[in-house]
Short mmCIF file of C-alpha atoms and ligand atoms in Angstrom, two decimals:
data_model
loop_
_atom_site.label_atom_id
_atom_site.label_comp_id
_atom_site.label_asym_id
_atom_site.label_seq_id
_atom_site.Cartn_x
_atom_site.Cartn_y
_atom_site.Cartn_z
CA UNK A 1 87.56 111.12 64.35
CA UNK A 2 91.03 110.55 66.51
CA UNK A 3 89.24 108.04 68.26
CA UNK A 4 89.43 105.59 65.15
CA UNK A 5 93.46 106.47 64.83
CA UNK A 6 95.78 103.78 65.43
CA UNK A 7 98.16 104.40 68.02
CA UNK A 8 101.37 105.54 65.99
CA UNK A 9 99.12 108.41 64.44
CA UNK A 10 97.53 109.62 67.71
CA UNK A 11 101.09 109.63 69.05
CA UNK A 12 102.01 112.47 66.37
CA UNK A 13 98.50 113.96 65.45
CA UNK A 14 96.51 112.93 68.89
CA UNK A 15 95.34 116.16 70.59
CA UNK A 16 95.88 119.11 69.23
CA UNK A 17 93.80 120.02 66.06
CA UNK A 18 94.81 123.81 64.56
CA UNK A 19 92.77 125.55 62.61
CA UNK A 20 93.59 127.85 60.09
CA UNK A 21 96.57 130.29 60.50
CA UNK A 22 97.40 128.83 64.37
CA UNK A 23 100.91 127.03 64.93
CA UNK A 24 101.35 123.74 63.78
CA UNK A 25 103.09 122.31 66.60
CA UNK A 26 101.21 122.75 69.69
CA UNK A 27 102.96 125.79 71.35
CA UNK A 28 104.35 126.82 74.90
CA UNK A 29 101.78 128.59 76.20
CA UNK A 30 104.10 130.51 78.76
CA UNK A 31 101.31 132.18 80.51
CA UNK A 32 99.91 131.98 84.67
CA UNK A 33 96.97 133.81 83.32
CA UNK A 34 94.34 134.04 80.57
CA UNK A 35 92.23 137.18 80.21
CA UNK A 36 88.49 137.88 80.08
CA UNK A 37 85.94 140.48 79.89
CA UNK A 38 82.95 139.93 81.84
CA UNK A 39 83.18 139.18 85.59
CA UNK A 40 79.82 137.12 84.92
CA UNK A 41 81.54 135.29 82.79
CA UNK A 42 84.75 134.27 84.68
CA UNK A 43 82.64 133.89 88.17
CA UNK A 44 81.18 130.93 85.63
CA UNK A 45 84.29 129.16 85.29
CA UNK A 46 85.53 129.47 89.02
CA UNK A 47 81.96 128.35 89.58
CA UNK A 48 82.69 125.28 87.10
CA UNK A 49 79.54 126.00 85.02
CA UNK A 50 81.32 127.00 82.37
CA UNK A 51 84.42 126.04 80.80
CA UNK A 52 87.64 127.92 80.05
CA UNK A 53 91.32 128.31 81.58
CA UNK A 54 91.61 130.85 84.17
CA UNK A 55 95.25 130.15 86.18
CA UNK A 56 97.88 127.68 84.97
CA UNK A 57 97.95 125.94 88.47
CA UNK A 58 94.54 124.29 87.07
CA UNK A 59 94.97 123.75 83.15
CA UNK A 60 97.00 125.47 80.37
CA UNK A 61 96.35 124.97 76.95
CA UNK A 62 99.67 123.20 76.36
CA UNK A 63 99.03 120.62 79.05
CA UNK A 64 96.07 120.22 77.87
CA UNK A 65 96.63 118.85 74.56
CA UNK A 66 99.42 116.72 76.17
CA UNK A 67 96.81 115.50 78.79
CA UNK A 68 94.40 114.57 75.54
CA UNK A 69 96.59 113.10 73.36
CA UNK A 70 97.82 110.30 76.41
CA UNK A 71 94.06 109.94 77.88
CA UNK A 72 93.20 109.04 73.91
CA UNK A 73 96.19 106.84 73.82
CA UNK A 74 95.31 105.36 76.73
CA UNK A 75 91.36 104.84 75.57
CA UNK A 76 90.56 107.00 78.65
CA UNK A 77 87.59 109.81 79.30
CA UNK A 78 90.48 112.33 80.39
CA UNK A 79 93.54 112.67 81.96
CA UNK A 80 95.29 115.23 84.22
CA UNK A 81 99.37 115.82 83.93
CA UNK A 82 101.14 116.86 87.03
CA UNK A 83 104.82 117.58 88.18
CA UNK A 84 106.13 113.85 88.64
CA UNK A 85 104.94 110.24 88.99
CA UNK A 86 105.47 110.58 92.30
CA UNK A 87 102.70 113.59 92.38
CA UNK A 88 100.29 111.51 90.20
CA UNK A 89 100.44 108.78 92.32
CA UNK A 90 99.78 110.46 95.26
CA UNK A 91 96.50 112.39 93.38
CA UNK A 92 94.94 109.47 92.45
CA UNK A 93 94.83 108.38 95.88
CA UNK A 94 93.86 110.87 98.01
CA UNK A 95 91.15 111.84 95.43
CA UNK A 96 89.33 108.80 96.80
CA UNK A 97 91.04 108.10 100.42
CA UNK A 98 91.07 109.90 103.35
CA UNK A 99 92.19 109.60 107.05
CA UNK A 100 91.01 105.90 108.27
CA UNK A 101 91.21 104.75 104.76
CA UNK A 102 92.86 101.65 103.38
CA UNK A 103 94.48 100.96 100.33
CA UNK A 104 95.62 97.15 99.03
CA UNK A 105 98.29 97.13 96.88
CA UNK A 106 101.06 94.64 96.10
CA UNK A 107 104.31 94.34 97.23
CA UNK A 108 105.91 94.68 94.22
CA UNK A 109 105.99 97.98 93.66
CA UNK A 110 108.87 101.42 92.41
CA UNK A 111 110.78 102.40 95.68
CA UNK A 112 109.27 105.48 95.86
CA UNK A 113 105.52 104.56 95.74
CA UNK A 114 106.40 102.20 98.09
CA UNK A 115 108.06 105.18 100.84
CA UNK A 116 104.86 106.82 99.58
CA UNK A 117 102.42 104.47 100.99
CA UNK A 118 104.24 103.11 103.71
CA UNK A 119 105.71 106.73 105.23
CA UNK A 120 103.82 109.54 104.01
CA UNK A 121 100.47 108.25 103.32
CA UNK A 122 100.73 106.70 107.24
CA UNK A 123 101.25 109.62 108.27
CA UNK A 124 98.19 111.32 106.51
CA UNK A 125 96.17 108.24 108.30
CA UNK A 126 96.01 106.40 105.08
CA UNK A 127 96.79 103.31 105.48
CA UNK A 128 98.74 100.56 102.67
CA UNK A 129 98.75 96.28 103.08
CA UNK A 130 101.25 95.26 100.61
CA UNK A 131 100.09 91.94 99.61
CA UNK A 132 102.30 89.18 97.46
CA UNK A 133 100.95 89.29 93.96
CA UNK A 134 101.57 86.03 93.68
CA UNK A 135 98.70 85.12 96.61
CA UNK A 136 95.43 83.74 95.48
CA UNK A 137 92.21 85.82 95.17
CA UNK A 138 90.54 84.48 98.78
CA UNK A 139 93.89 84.89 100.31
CA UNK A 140 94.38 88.29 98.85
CA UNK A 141 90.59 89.57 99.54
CA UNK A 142 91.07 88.77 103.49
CA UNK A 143 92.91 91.89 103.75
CA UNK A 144 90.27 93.82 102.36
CA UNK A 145 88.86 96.07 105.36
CA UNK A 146 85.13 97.78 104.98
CA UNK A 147 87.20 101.13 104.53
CA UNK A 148 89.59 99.51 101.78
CA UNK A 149 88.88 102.01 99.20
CA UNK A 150 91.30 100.86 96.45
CA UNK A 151 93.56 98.37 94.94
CA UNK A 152 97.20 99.53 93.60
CA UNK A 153 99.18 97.71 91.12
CA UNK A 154 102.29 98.17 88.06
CA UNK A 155 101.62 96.48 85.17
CA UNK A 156 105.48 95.68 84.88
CA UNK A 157 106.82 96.03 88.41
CA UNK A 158 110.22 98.15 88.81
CA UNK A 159 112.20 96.63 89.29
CA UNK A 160 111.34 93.09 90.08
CA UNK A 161 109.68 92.93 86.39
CA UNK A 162 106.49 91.08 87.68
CA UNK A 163 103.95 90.94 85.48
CA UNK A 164 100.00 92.05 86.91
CA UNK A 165 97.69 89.82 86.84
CA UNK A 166 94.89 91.72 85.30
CA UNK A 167 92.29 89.48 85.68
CA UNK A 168 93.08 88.07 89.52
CA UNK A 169 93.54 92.20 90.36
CA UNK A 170 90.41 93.22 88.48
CA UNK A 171 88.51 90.34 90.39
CA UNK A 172 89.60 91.70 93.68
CA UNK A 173 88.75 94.94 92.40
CA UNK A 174 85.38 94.07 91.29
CA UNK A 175 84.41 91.45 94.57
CA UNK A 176 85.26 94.60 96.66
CA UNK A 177 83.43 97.15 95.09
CA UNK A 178 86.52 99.87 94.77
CA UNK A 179 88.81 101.30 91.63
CA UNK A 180 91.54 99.51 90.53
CA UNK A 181 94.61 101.66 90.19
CA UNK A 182 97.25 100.90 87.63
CA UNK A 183 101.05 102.46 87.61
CA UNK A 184 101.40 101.88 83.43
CA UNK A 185 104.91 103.29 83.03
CA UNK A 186 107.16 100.76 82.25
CA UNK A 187 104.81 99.02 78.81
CA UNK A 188 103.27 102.75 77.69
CA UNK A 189 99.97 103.02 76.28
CA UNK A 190 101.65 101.62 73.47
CA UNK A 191 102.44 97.76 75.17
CA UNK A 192 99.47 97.85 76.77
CA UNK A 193 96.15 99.44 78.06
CA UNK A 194 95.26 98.74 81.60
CA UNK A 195 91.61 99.59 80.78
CA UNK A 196 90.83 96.70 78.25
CA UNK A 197 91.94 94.73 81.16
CA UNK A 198 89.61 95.96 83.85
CA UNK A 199 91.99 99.22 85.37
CA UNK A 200 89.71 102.05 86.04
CA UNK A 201 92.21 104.40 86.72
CA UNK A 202 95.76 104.77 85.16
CA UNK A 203 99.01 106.68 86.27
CA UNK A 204 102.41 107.10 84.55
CA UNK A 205 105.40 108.71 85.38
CA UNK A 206 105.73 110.37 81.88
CA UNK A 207 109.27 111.02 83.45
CA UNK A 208 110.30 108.00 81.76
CA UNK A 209 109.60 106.50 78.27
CA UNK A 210 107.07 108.90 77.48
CA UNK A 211 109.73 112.04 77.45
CA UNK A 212 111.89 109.33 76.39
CA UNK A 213 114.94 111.57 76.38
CA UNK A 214 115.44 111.90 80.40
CA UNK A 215 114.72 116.18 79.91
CA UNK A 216 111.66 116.54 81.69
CA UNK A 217 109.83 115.08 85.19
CA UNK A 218 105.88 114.77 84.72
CA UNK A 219 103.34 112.37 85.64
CA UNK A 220 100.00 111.52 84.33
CA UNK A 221 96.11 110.71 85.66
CA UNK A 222 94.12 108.73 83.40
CA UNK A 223 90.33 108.46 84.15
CA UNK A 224 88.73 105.17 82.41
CA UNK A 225 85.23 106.88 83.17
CA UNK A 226 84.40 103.04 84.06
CA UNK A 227 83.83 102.97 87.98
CA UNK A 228 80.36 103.68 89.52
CA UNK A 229 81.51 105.63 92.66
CA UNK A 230 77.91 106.22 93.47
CA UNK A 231 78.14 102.88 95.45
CA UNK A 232 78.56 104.49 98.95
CA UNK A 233 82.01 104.57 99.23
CA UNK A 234 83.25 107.63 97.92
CA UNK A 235 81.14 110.60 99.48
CA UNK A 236 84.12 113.16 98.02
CA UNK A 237 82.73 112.35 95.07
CA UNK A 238 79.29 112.10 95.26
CA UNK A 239 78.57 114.35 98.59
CA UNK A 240 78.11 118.66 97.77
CA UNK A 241 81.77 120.14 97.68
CA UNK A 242 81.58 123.09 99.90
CA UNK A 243 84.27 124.24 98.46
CA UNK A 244 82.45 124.53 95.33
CA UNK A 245 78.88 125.89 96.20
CA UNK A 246 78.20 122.42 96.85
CA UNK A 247 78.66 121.10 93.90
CA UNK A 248 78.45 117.19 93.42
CA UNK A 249 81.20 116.28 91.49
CA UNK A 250 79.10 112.92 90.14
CA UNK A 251 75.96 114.61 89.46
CA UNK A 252 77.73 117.25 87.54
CA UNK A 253 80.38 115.71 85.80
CA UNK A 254 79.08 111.90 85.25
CA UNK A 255 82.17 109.83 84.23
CA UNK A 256 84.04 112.53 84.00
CA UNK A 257 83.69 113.33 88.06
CA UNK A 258 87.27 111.24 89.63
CA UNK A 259 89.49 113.23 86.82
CA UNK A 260 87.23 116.83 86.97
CA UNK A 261 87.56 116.25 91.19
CA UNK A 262 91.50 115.33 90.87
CA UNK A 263 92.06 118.87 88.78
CA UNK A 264 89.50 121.51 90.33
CA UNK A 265 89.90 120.19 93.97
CA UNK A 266 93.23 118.77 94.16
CA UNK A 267 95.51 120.89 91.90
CA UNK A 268 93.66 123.64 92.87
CA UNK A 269 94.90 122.81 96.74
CA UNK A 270 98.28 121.09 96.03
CA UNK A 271 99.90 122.83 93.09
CA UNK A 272 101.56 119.54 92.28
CA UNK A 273 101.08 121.07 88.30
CA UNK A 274 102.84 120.75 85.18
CA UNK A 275 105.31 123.58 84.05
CA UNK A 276 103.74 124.44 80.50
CA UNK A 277 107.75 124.19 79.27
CA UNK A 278 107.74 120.48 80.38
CA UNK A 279 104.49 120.01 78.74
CA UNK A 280 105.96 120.50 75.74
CA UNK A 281 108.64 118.57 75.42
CA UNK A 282 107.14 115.58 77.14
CA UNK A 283 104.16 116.00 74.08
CA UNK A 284 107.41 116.04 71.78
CA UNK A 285 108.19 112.92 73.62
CA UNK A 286 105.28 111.27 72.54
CA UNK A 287 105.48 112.17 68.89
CA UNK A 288 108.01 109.25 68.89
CA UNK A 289 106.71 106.80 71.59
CA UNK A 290 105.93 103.74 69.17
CA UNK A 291 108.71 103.75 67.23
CA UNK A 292 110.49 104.21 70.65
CA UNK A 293 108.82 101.36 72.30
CA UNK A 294 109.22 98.96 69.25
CA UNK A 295 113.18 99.64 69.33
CA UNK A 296 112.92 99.58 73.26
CA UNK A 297 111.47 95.83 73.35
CA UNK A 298 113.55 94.61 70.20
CA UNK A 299 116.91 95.90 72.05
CA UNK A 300 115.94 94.50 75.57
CA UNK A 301 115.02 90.69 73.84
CA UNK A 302 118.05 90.48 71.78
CA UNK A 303 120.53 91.62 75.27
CA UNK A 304 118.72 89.44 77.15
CA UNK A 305 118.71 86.58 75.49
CA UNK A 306 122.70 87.18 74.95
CA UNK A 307 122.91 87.66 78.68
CA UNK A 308 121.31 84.22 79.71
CA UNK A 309 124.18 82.65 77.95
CA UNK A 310 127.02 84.41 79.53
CA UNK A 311 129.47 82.01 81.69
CA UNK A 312 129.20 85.01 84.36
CA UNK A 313 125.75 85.67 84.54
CA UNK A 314 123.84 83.43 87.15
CA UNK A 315 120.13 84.58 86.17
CA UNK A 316 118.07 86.80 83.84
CA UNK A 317 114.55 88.07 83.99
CA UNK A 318 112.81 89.99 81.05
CA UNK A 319 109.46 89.62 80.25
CA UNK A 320 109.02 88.46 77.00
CA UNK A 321 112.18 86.09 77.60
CA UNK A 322 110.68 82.64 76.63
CA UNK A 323 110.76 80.28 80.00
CA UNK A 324 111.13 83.61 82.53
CA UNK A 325 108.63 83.64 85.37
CA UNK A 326 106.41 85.94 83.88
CA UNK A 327 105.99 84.75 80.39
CA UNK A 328 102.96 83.31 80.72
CA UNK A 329 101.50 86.61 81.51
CA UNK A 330 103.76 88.60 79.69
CA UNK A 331 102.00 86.23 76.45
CA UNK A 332 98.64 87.57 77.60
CA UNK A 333 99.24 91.31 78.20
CA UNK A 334 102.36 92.37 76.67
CA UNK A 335 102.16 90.59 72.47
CA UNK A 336 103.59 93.66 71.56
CA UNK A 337 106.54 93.68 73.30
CA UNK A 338 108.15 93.31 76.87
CA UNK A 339 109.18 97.44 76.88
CA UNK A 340 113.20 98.04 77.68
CA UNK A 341 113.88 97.24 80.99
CA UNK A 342 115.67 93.45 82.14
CA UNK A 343 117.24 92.69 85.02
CA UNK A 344 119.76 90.01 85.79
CA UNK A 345 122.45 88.82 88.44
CA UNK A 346 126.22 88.24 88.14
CA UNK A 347 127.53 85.40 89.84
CA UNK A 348 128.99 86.83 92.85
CA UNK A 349 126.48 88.93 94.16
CA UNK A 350 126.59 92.67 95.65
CA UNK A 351 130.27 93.05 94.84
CA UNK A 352 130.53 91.94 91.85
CA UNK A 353 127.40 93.51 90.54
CA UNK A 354 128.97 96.73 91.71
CA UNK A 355 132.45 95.72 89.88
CA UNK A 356 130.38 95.20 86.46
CA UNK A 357 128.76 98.33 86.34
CA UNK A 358 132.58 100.54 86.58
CA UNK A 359 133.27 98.58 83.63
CA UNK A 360 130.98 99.19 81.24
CA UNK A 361 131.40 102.05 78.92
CA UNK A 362 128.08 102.69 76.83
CA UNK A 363 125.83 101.78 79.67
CA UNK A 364 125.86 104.76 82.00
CA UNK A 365 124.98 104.45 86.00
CA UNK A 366 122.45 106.97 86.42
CA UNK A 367 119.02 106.76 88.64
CA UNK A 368 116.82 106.89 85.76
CA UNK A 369 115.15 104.42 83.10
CA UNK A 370 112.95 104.94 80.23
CA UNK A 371 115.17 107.07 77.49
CA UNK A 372 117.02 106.71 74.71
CA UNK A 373 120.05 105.69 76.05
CA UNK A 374 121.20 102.83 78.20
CA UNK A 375 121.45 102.97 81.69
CA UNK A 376 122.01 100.57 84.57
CA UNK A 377 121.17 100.43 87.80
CA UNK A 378 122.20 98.38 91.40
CA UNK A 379 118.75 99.10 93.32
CA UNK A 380 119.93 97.23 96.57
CA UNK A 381 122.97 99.55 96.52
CA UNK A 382 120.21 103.39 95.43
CA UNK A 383 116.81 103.49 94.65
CA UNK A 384 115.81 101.05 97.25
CA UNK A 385 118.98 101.02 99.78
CA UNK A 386 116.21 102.56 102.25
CA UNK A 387 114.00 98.67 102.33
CA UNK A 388 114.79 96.41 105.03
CA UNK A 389 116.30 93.20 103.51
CA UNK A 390 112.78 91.93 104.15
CA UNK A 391 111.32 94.84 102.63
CA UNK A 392 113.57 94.18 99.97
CA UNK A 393 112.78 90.69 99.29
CA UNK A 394 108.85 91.61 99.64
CA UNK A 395 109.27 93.68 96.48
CA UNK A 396 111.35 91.16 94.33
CA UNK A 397 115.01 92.73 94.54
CA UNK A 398 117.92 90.58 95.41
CA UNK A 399 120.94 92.47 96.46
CA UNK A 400 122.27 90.98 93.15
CA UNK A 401 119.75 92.77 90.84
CA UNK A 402 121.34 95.12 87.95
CA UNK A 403 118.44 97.08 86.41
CA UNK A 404 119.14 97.30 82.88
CA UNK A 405 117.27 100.21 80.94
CA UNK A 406 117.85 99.23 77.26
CA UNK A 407 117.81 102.24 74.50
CA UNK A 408 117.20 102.41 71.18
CA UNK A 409 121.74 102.40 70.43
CA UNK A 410 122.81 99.25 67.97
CA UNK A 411 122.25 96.06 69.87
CA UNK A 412 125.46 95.23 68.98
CA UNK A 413 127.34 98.36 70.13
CA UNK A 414 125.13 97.14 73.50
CA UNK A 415 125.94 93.69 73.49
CA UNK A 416 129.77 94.19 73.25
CA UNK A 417 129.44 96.61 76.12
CA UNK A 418 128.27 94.07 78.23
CA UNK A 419 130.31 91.32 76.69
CA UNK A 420 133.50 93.15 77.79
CA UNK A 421 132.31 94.24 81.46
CA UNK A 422 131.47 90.96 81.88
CA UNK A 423 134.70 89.36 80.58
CA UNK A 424 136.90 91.50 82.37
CA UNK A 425 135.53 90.42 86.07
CA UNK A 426 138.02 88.12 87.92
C1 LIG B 501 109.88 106.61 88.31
C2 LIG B 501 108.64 105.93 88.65
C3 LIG B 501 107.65 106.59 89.39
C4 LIG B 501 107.84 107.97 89.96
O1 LIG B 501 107.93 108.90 88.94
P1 LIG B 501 108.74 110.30 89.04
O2 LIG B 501 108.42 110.92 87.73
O3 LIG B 501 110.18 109.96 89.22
O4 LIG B 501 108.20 111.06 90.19
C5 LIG B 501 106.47 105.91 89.64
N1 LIG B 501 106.26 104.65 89.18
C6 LIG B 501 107.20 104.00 88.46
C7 LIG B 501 106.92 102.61 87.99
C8 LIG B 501 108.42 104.60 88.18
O5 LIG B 501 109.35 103.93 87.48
#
């Protein structure tokens, strides 16, 4: 039945189903432990033959309906929440990769996947080619390796605001025979699904727009059940499990093996889990994620446009910005809207940019994006002072760059803002 909703009801009724007398809200199950009866019967569920919670390091009944209601949102087979973005992106990987393993990905990419893959994941002997997306498919595939084992991409890159090419990503995907990873935070299930564009896996950092109110870290898995990873490649998956009576996670689980593996394997190990508390009010989150995004993309479009006619401001870059670099693409994947984040440069560069942001008054300077209320950001100068200025250019940020996270205030509340920080620079 929720399968047929429409977005804007699964974001409010997606999930969690009472029945007669239970809560009507889906409640804080504040609980490490569930109790049972029959040894038999919980030896079935640590054996994975039957199912059932049994610690909340593995699954909890609140994160559970949170994890449904985004995997149905998301037209996924299921969907596993963790503690940050930062902890889903790094499950989604090494549920596939191992020491000697490669990874392509581009070069546009958040700051901290990119620290991820180039520092930690090195060090794990995992190891990342950050390619420009803007190479062609031959060019791209000649970095491909025999153990490349994945390709890694945003859908809206932060904070360069490149659009993914589905279809040249997908065909790299598909020519090389491994998943196709997709970071969907910035556009939300609700701009756009990675998986009716050839994704097979999906990850958010529900940390953003989808608590939407800047309470709560979290991060999301999203299984498309759509990869055969019988092909060879991915004996974790297909190989016994000793550490499950040798259990083969494909045989048992059929499309459901990458998200089953991710929870029973690699929660159990890592603990990277979900507080139920945060569970909730990232679900809450969600009740209002497509009005949110609507107001998000409406906001972001109007500023923008006002800023690319400012005397002071030397460039702007939003998606859905007619003649931007990525409208083309932004036509194709984003017709519902370009989300709520621009960017744009003052003439004047670093020092100016830094100048601009004291001034403003609404618009707060926080390291954050995605909620209700506007925030800048100077990336050069924070979230990505740790790139080389090669590094830097490599992932689209000019030492220019103000972030912009547009809420859902009046636009022209906003617009004055910036009007007046603007006007008041020498
Ligand atoms: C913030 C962010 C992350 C990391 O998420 P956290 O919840 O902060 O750990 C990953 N990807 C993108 C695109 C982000 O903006």
């Amino acid at each position: 039945m929720s399968n047929l909703w429409k977005k804007e009801t699964l974001c409010v009724q997606g999930g969690y189903a009472p029945k007669v007398g239970e809560p009507r809200i889906s409640p804080i199950v504040q609980s490490t432990t569930y109790k049972y009866e029959d040894p038999d019967h919980l030896a079935e569920i640590f054996d994975l033959k039957a199912s059932g919670h049994m610690y909340s390091r593995i699954s909890n009944p609140t994160i559970s309906a949170l994890e449904e209601k985004i995997s149905l949102l998301e037209k996924g087979v299921g969907a596993l929440a963790t503690a940050s973005g930062q902890s889903a992106t790094l499950i989604s990987i090494l549920n596939i990769c191992s020491s000697g393993d490669h990874i392509l990905s581009t070069s546009t990419l958040y700051g901290g996947t990119f620290t991820l893959f180039s520092s930690s994941l090195k060090k794990f002997g995992i190891h990342v080619t950050f390619v420009d997306p803007n190479l062609s498919v031959e060019e791209i595939l000649t970095y491909g390796t025999e153990n490349t084992k994945a390709i890694f991409a945003e859908t809206i890159s932060n904070p360069s605001l490149n659009i993914l090419d589905f279809e040249k990503f997908s065909k790299i995907a598909k020519t090389l025979d491994v998943p196709f990873i997709v970071d969907n935070t910035f556009p939300t299930p609700i701009l756009c699904n990675p998986f009716d564009h050839g994704a097979n896996i999906v990850i958010h950092s529900a940390t953003k727009y989808i608590d939407g109110h800047g309470c709560s870290l979290g991060g999301i898995v999203v299984d498309g059940g759509n990869f055969d990873w019988s092909n060879g490649k991915f004996p974790q998956l297909t190989e016994p499990d000793p550490s499950y009576h040798g259990i083969s996670y494909v045989k048992e689980f059929k499309e459901l093996a990458y998200i089953t593996k991710a929870r029973v394997h690699l929660l159990r190990d890592l603990g990277t889990t979900l507080s139920p508390f945060n569970g909730f009010l990232l679900n809450l989150g969600l009740d209002t994620l497509s009005v949110r995004m609507e107001r998000h993309s409406e906001n972001a479009l109007a500023l923008a446009t006002f800023l690319s006619s400012h005397p002071k401001v030397g460039w702007v870059n939003y998606p859905n910005l007619p003649g931007g670099p990525s409208y083309g693409l932004s036509k194709k994947y984003l017709p519902l809207g370009g989300s709520g984040i621009l960017t744009f440069g003052i003439k004047g560069g670093r020092v100016t940019a830094k100048e601009f942001i004291k001034n403003l008054t609404l618009a707060a300077l926080v390291v954050h994006l995605g909620d209700v209320r506007t925030s800048v950001i100077h990336p050069a100068s924070t979230t990505h002072r740790q790139l080389s200025d090669e590094e830097l250019e490599a992932s689209g940020v000019s030492s220019d760059l103000i972030r912009v996270s547009v809420g859902i205030e009046h636009i022209e509340d906003l617009i004055n803002d910036f009007d007046k920080a603007l006007n008041k620079l020498k």
